[in-house]
Amino acid sequence: DGARLAVISGCHDCHTPGYAQSGGQVDPARSLVGDGVGFRGPWGTTYPANLRITLSKMSETEFADYAKSFQTRPPMPWFNVHAWTEDEARSFYLYVKSLGELGPAAPEFVPPGAEPKSPFIVFAPPQMPGQ
């Protein structure tokens, strides 16, 4: 089902604040609301989106199609979502829609060279000497 898929696909790892620190406990009130801690790399600084908001703008069928085709910036592994079956995408959609209030949006993308106004994790491999 969608709740299990959110765990085994790693959705909560980034999109649910405090998930890793809690040892994988899912707080339904915070589940998939995005996070204000960004990931900074050569692409700029990205933030885990509030999936409740993202999916609120789509029908179940629209999300099933979106799950097969979307692409986004690192570190989101969008290519893994492409591997979901249509039934899995629909199940995930129904799970997210069942979670309740949408909550606030995550911070906006910060382009390369601009300074983020919220905490971030540097997510880029160091340059090795001679490269």
Tab-separated table of N, CA and C in Angstrom:
chain	number	residue	atom	x	y	z
A	1	ASP	N	0.829	-1.202	0.000
A	1	ASP	CA	0.000	0.000	0.000
A	1	ASP	C	0.863	1.250	0.000
A	2	GLY	N	0.250	2.420	-0.098
A	2	GLY	CA	0.986	3.676	-0.216
A	2	GLY	C	1.846	4.011	0.979
A	3	ALA	N	1.369	3.700	2.180
A	3	ALA	CA	2.157	3.989	3.386
A	3	ALA	C	3.446	3.173	3.384
A	4	ARG	N	3.357	1.903	3.028
A	4	ARG	CA	4.545	1.042	2.960
A	4	ARG	C	5.482	1.516	1.852
A	5	LEU	N	4.921	1.878	0.714
A	5	LEU	CA	5.723	2.356	-0.407
A	5	LEU	C	6.504	3.610	-0.024
A	6	ALA	N	5.885	4.500	0.754
A	6	ALA	CA	6.574	5.725	1.196
A	6	ALA	C	7.789	5.392	2.054
A	7	VAL	N	7.712	4.294	2.806
A	7	VAL	CA	8.841	3.868	3.648
A	7	VAL	C	9.909	3.207	2.794
A	8	ILE	N	9.550	2.193	2.036
A	8	ILE	CA	10.571	1.418	1.309
A	8	ILE	C	11.158	2.180	0.124
A	9	SER	N	10.459	3.194	-0.358
A	9	SER	CA	11.002	4.017	-1.446
A	9	SER	C	11.850	5.171	-0.922
A	10	GLY	N	11.880	5.359	0.395
A	10	GLY	CA	12.707	6.406	0.981
A	10	GLY	C	12.079	7.793	0.944
A	11	CYS	N	10.791	7.891	0.664
A	11	CYS	CA	10.134	9.204	0.580
A	11	CYS	C	10.246	9.962	1.904
A	12	HIS	N	10.019	9.252	3.008
A	12	HIS	CA	10.082	9.903	4.318
A	12	HIS	C	11.490	10.388	4.662
A	13	ASP	N	12.506	9.729	4.111
A	13	ASP	CA	13.887	10.085	4.445
A	13	ASP	C	14.130	11.587	4.313
A	14	CYS	N	13.583	12.193	3.281
A	14	CYS	CA	13.786	13.629	3.053
A	14	CYS	C	12.519	14.450	3.246
A	15	HIS	N	11.377	13.907	2.864
A	15	HIS	CA	10.135	14.690	2.837
A	15	HIS	C	9.382	14.723	4.163
A	16	THR	N	9.833	13.955	5.173
A	16	THR	CA	9.196	13.969	6.490
A	16	THR	C	10.211	14.459	7.521
A	17	PRO	N	10.027	15.674	8.047
A	17	PRO	CA	10.988	16.202	9.027
A	17	PRO	C	11.112	15.297	10.250
A	18	GLY	N	12.362	15.052	10.665
A	18	GLY	CA	12.631	14.280	11.870
A	18	GLY	C	12.524	12.782	11.707
A	19	TYR	N	12.259	12.297	10.522
A	19	TYR	CA	12.062	10.861	10.293
A	19	TYR	C	13.320	10.058	10.662
A	20	ALA	N	14.451	10.443	10.140
A	20	ALA	CA	15.688	9.696	10.435
A	20	ALA	C	16.050	9.798	11.908
A	21	GLN	N	15.914	10.985	12.494
A	21	GLN	CA	16.268	11.193	13.896
A	21	GLN	C	15.368	10.381	14.834
A	22	SER	N	14.160	10.045	14.377
A	22	SER	CA	13.221	9.284	15.213
A	22	SER	C	13.390	7.779	15.043
A	23	GLY	N	14.377	7.372	14.254
A	23	GLY	CA	14.562	5.950	14.008
A	23	GLY	C	13.494	5.371	13.104
A	24	GLY	N	12.957	6.210	12.222
A	24	GLY	CA	11.985	5.734	11.251
A	24	GLY	C	10.547	5.730	11.729
A	25	GLN	N	10.272	6.470	12.782
A	25	GLN	CA	8.886	6.581	13.245
A	25	GLN	C	8.168	7.625	12.386
A	26	VAL	N	7.005	7.262	11.874
A	26	VAL	CA	6.237	8.175	11.030
A	26	VAL	C	5.195	8.879	11.887
A	27	ASP	N	5.336	10.184	12.005
A	27	ASP	CA	4.350	11.013	12.685
A	27	ASP	C	3.365	11.476	11.612
A	28	PRO	N	2.128	10.975	11.608
A	28	PRO	CA	1.183	11.341	10.552
A	28	PRO	C	0.993	12.850	10.399
A	29	ALA	N	1.131	13.605	11.466
A	29	ALA	CA	0.963	15.056	11.385
A	29	ALA	C	2.079	15.708	10.572
A	30	ARG	N	3.245	15.082	10.522
A	30	ARG	CA	4.402	15.648	9.799
A	30	ARG	C	4.752	14.871	8.536
A	31	SER	N	4.061	13.793	8.297
A	31	SER	CA	4.378	12.905	7.197
A	31	SER	C	4.298	13.614	5.840
A	32	LEU	N	5.421	13.646	5.158
A	32	LEU	CA	5.545	14.124	3.780
A	32	LEU	C	5.185	15.604	3.595
A	33	VAL	N	5.421	16.424	4.635
A	33	VAL	CA	5.147	17.864	4.537
A	33	VAL	C	6.348	18.656	4.015
A	34	GLY	N	7.405	17.974	3.601
A	34	GLY	CA	8.584	18.673	3.118
A	34	GLY	C	9.491	19.064	4.267
A	35	ASP	N	10.577	19.745	3.932
A	35	ASP	CA	11.531	20.108	4.972
A	35	ASP	C	12.217	21.412	4.616
A	36	GLY	N	12.593	22.166	5.637
A	36	GLY	CA	13.296	23.427	5.467
A	36	GLY	C	14.803	23.282	5.444
A	37	VAL	N	15.300	22.055	5.584
A	37	VAL	CA	16.733	21.797	5.463
A	37	VAL	C	16.997	21.416	4.015
A	38	GLY	N	17.840	22.194	3.365
A	38	GLY	CA	18.096	21.984	1.943
A	38	GLY	C	19.307	21.112	1.669
A	39	PHE	N	19.482	20.836	0.396
A	39	PHE	CA	20.634	20.094	-0.107
A	39	PHE	C	21.330	20.991	-1.124
A	40	ARG	N	22.592	21.352	-0.805
A	40	ARG	CA	23.336	22.283	-1.651
A	40	ARG	C	24.414	21.546	-2.425
A	41	GLY	N	24.448	21.812	-3.715
A	41	GLY	CA	25.448	21.221	-4.594
A	41	GLY	C	25.665	22.124	-5.788
A	42	PRO	N	26.326	21.626	-6.816
A	42	PRO	CA	26.599	22.448	-7.998
A	42	PRO	C	25.333	22.972	-8.679
A	43	TRP	N	24.193	22.310	-8.456
A	43	TRP	CA	22.914	22.700	-9.063
A	43	TRP	C	22.236	23.846	-8.314
A	44	GLY	N	22.734	24.190	-7.132
A	44	GLY	CA	22.098	25.180	-6.267
A	44	GLY	C	21.682	24.508	-4.973
A	45	THR	N	20.616	25.002	-4.339
A	45	THR	CA	20.110	24.401	-3.106
A	45	THR	C	18.649	24.022	-3.321
A	46	THR	N	18.368	22.744	-3.158
A	46	THR	CA	17.015	22.227	-3.307
A	46	THR	C	16.477	21.843	-1.940
A	47	TYR	N	15.166	21.832	-1.840
A	47	TYR	CA	14.481	21.480	-0.590
A	47	TYR	C	13.466	20.381	-0.877
A	48	PRO	N	13.323	19.423	0.049
A	48	PRO	CA	12.306	18.391	-0.132
A	48	PRO	C	10.913	19.031	-0.133
A	49	ALA	N	10.205	18.845	-1.222
A	49	ALA	CA	8.891	19.464	-1.403
A	49	ALA	C	7.864	18.915	-0.417
A	50	ASN	N	6.872	19.726	-0.142
A	50	ASN	CA	5.711	19.277	0.609
A	50	ASN	C	4.859	18.487	-0.373
A	51	LEU	N	4.900	17.156	-0.251
A	51	LEU	CA	4.186	16.304	-1.204
A	51	LEU	C	2.678	16.404	-1.044
A	52	ARG	N	2.210	16.809	0.124
A	52	ARG	CA	0.771	17.021	0.304
A	52	ARG	C	0.292	18.143	-0.615
A	53	ILE	N	1.081	19.205	-0.700
A	53	ILE	CA	0.728	20.319	-1.589
A	53	ILE	C	0.863	19.890	-3.040
A	54	THR	N	1.973	19.252	-3.372
A	54	THR	CA	2.204	18.826	-4.753
A	54	THR	C	1.048	17.970	-5.261
A	55	LEU	N	0.661	16.969	-4.485
A	55	LEU	CA	-0.394	16.060	-4.932
A	55	LEU	C	-1.785	16.684	-4.862
A	56	SER	N	-1.956	17.726	-4.046
A	56	SER	CA	-3.272	18.380	-3.955
A	56	SER	C	-3.641	19.062	-5.265
A	57	LYS	N	-2.649	19.305	-6.110
A	57	LYS	CA	-2.877	19.995	-7.377
A	57	LYS	C	-3.141	19.036	-8.534
A	58	MET	N	-3.205	17.722	-8.225
A	58	MET	CA	-3.365	16.713	-9.268
A	58	MET	C	-4.478	15.741	-8.912
A	59	SER	N	-5.063	15.181	-9.950
A	59	SER	CA	-5.976	14.059	-9.743
A	59	SER	C	-5.132	12.795	-9.607
A	60	GLU	N	-5.763	11.723	-9.207
A	60	GLU	CA	-5.048	10.445	-9.072
A	60	GLU	C	-4.433	10.028	-10.408
A	61	THR	N	-5.178	10.158	-11.485
A	61	THR	CA	-4.676	9.786	-12.816
A	61	THR	C	-3.538	10.702	-13.238
A	62	GLU	N	-3.672	11.999	-12.969
A	62	GLU	CA	-2.596	12.935	-13.310
A	62	GLU	C	-1.323	12.579	-12.555
A	63	PHE	N	-1.442	12.208	-11.262
A	63	PHE	CA	-0.247	11.834	-10.515
A	63	PHE	C	0.368	10.548	-11.055
A	64	ALA	N	-0.455	9.563	-11.401
A	64	ALA	CA	0.075	8.304	-11.949
A	64	ALA	C	0.886	8.577	-13.214
A	65	ASP	N	0.426	9.498	-14.052
A	65	ASP	CA	1.174	9.881	-15.257
A	65	ASP	C	2.430	10.660	-14.889
A	66	TYR	N	2.302	11.594	-13.965
A	66	TYR	CA	3.425	12.412	-13.502
A	66	TYR	C	4.543	11.535	-12.922
A	67	ALA	N	4.165	10.533	-12.141
A	67	ALA	CA	5.152	9.653	-11.495
A	67	ALA	C	6.011	8.926	-12.524
A	68	LYS	N	5.511	8.747	-13.716
A	68	LYS	CA	6.259	8.056	-14.776
A	68	LYS	C	7.164	8.981	-15.581
A	69	SER	N	6.967	10.300	-15.443
A	69	SER	CA	7.657	11.188	-16.376
A	69	SER	C	8.408	12.370	-15.762
A	70	PHE	N	8.139	12.723	-14.488
A	70	PHE	CA	8.760	13.943	-13.958
A	70	PHE	C	10.263	13.782	-13.783
A	71	GLN	N	10.951	14.907	-13.829
A	71	GLN	CA	12.373	14.981	-13.520
A	71	GLN	C	12.584	16.220	-12.676
A	72	THR	N	13.545	16.155	-11.783
A	72	THR	CA	13.818	17.292	-10.915
A	72	THR	C	15.297	17.316	-10.542
A	73	ARG	N	15.676	18.294	-9.774
A	73	ARG	CA	17.080	18.460	-9.387
A	73	ARG	C	17.491	17.451	-8.314
A	74	PRO	N	18.810	17.226	-8.183
A	74	PRO	CA	19.319	16.379	-7.112
A	74	PRO	C	18.948	16.948	-5.750
A	75	PRO	N	18.946	16.143	-4.734
A	75	PRO	CA	19.252	14.720	-4.741
A	75	PRO	C	18.028	13.825	-4.937
A	76	MET	N	16.895	14.374	-5.350
A	76	MET	CA	15.683	13.578	-5.525
A	76	MET	C	15.899	12.491	-6.566
A	77	PRO	N	15.720	11.208	-6.177
A	77	PRO	CA	15.899	10.107	-7.133
A	77	PRO	C	14.616	9.849	-7.945
A	78	TRP	N	14.244	10.821	-8.771
A	78	TRP	CA	13.024	10.730	-9.577
A	78	TRP	C	12.991	9.474	-10.443
A	79	PHE	N	14.148	8.989	-10.860
A	79	PHE	CA	14.230	7.795	-11.702
A	79	PHE	C	13.743	6.560	-10.962
A	80	ASN	N	13.843	6.548	-9.627
A	80	ASN	CA	13.300	5.423	-8.851
A	80	ASN	C	11.776	5.444	-8.873
A	81	VAL	N	11.186	6.621	-8.807
A	81	VAL	CA	9.728	6.734	-8.855
A	81	VAL	C	9.214	6.258	-10.210
A	82	HIS	N	9.975	6.479	-11.261
A	82	HIS	CA	9.581	5.997	-12.585
A	82	HIS	C	9.402	4.474	-12.599
A	83	ALA	N	10.054	3.765	-11.685
A	83	ALA	CA	9.965	2.297	-11.635
A	83	ALA	C	8.685	1.809	-10.948
A	84	TRP	N	7.936	2.707	-10.295
A	84	TRP	CA	6.690	2.293	-9.662
A	84	TRP	C	5.707	1.828	-10.727
A	85	THR	N	4.893	0.874	-10.357
A	85	THR	CA	3.784	0.488	-11.233
A	85	THR	C	2.695	1.560	-11.129
A	86	GLU	N	1.756	1.523	-12.029
A	86	GLU	CA	0.637	2.469	-11.946
A	86	GLU	C	-0.137	2.264	-10.653
A	87	ASP	N	-0.338	1.006	-10.258
A	87	ASP	CA	-1.045	0.729	-9.003
A	87	ASP	C	-0.292	1.297	-7.802
A	88	GLU	N	1.039	1.196	-7.811
A	88	GLU	CA	1.831	1.756	-6.717
A	88	GLU	C	1.706	3.275	-6.677
A	89	ALA	N	1.770	3.924	-7.829
A	89	ALA	CA	1.630	5.386	-7.872
A	89	ALA	C	0.260	5.802	-7.352
A	90	ARG	N	-0.770	5.078	-7.729
A	90	ARG	CA	-2.118	5.405	-7.260
A	90	ARG	C	-2.244	5.167	-5.751
A	91	SER	N	-1.638	4.119	-5.270
A	91	SER	CA	-1.682	3.822	-3.838
A	91	SER	C	-0.953	4.902	-3.043
A	92	PHE	N	0.200	5.325	-3.530
A	92	PHE	CA	0.949	6.396	-2.883
A	92	PHE	C	0.118	7.675	-2.866
A	93	TYR	N	-0.510	8.001	-3.982
A	93	TYR	CA	-1.359	9.188	-4.073
A	93	TYR	C	-2.456	9.154	-3.006
A	94	LEU	N	-3.146	8.027	-2.904
A	94	LEU	CA	-4.236	7.906	-1.935
A	94	LEU	C	-3.713	8.025	-0.501
A	95	TYR	N	-2.531	7.466	-0.240
A	95	TYR	CA	-1.924	7.597	1.091
A	95	TYR	C	-1.664	9.068	1.413
A	96	VAL	N	-1.012	9.768	0.509
A	96	VAL	CA	-0.688	11.174	0.753
A	96	VAL	C	-1.964	11.987	0.943
A	97	LYS	N	-2.975	11.739	0.128
A	97	LYS	CA	-4.238	12.475	0.238
A	97	LYS	C	-4.944	12.196	1.568
A	98	SER	N	-4.658	11.055	2.189
A	98	SER	CA	-5.309	10.696	3.458
A	98	SER	C	-4.670	11.361	4.671
A	99	LEU	N	-3.551	12.042	4.486
A	99	LEU	CA	-2.762	12.533	5.616
A	99	LEU	C	-3.330	13.770	6.305
A	100	GLY	N	-4.227	14.480	5.681
A	100	GLY	CA	-4.822	15.630	6.363
A	100	GLY	C	-4.366	16.956	5.812
A	101	GLU	N	-4.270	17.937	6.710
A	101	GLU	CA	-3.948	19.309	6.311
A	101	GLU	C	-2.673	19.373	5.484
A	102	LEU	N	-2.651	20.310	4.533
A	102	LEU	CA	-1.523	20.404	3.614
A	102	LEU	C	-0.233	20.847	4.297
A	103	GLY	N	-0.314	21.830	5.174
A	103	GLY	CA	0.888	22.362	5.804
A	103	GLY	C	1.564	23.382	4.909
A	104	PRO	N	2.652	23.995	5.402
A	104	PRO	CA	3.334	25.048	4.641
A	104	PRO	C	4.204	24.477	3.524
A	105	ALA	N	4.445	25.310	2.541
A	105	ALA	CA	5.337	24.935	1.439
A	105	ALA	C	6.782	24.920	1.926
A	106	ALA	N	7.584	24.088	1.303
A	106	ALA	CA	9.022	24.079	1.570
A	106	ALA	C	9.635	25.338	0.961
A	107	PRO	N	10.828	25.717	1.409
A	107	PRO	CA	11.492	26.878	0.798
A	107	PRO	C	11.696	26.678	-0.707
A	108	GLU	N	11.800	27.779	-1.406
A	108	GLU	CA	12.017	27.756	-2.852
A	108	GLU	C	13.462	27.377	-3.180
A	109	PHE	N	13.662	26.829	-4.349
A	109	PHE	CA	14.984	26.527	-4.892
A	109	PHE	C	15.862	27.772	-4.858
A	110	VAL	N	17.128	27.594	-4.494
A	110	VAL	CA	18.106	28.686	-4.491
A	110	VAL	C	19.138	28.371	-5.574
A	111	PRO	N	19.286	29.233	-6.572
A	111	PRO	CA	20.204	28.941	-7.670
A	111	PRO	C	21.672	28.938	-7.239
A	112	PRO	N	22.521	28.322	-8.050
A	112	PRO	CA	23.956	28.307	-7.739
A	112	PRO	C	24.484	29.726	-7.537
A	113	GLY	N	25.349	29.874	-6.553
A	113	GLY	CA	25.956	31.170	-6.272
A	113	GLY	C	25.176	32.039	-5.315
A	114	ALA	N	23.889	31.730	-5.117
A	114	ALA	CA	23.066	32.495	-4.170
A	114	ALA	C	23.092	31.791	-2.823
A	115	GLU	N	23.005	32.570	-1.756
A	115	GLU	CA	23.065	32.003	-0.409
A	115	GLU	C	21.669	31.639	0.102
A	116	PRO	N	21.482	30.403	0.530
A	116	PRO	CA	20.200	30.022	1.122
A	116	PRO	C	19.988	30.745	2.451
A	117	LYS	N	18.727	30.950	2.793
A	117	LYS	CA	18.389	31.630	4.049
A	117	LYS	C	17.992	30.631	5.128
A	118	SER	N	18.118	29.353	4.848
A	118	SER	CA	17.776	28.317	5.829
A	118	SER	C	18.903	27.285	5.852
A	119	PRO	N	18.887	26.396	6.834
A	119	PRO	CA	19.962	25.401	6.929
A	119	PRO	C	20.035	24.511	5.684
A	120	PHE	N	21.231	24.009	5.413
A	120	PHE	CA	21.396	23.112	4.273
A	120	PHE	C	22.519	22.130	4.550
A	121	ILE	N	22.470	21.040	3.833
A	121	ILE	CA	23.503	20.009	3.864
A	121	ILE	C	24.279	20.125	2.561
A	122	VAL	N	25.598	20.164	2.641
A	122	VAL	CA	26.395	20.184	1.412
A	122	VAL	C	26.347	18.776	0.848
A	123	PHE	N	25.847	18.687	-0.374
A	123	PHE	CA	25.596	17.397	-1.007
A	123	PHE	C	26.312	17.366	-2.344
A	124	ALA	N	27.633	17.356	-2.268
A	124	ALA	CA	28.432	17.327	-3.486
A	124	ALA	C	29.762	16.669	-3.155
A	125	PRO	N	30.228	15.800	-4.027
A	125	PRO	CA	31.523	15.176	-3.757
A	125	PRO	C	32.645	16.197	-3.859
A	126	PRO	N	33.659	16.047	-3.012
A	126	PRO	CA	34.800	16.970	-3.111
A	126	PRO	C	35.594	16.697	-4.387
A	127	GLN	N	36.224	17.726	-4.888
A	127	GLN	CA	37.099	17.557	-6.037
A	127	GLN	C	38.388	16.869	-5.577
A	128	MET	N	38.770	15.858	-6.284
A	128	MET	CA	40.003	15.156	-5.968
A	128	MET	C	41.174	15.879	-6.633
A	129	PRO	N	42.327	15.884	-6.005
A	129	PRO	CA	43.491	16.533	-6.602
A	129	PRO	C	43.746	15.980	-8.007
A	130	GLY	N	44.043	16.882	-8.941
A	130	GLY	CA	44.348	16.471	-10.302
A	130	GLY	C	43.116	16.315	-11.185
A	131	GLN	N	41.927	16.610	-10.653
A	131	GLN	CA	40.719	16.477	-11.490
A	131	GLN	C	40.262	17.821	-11.987
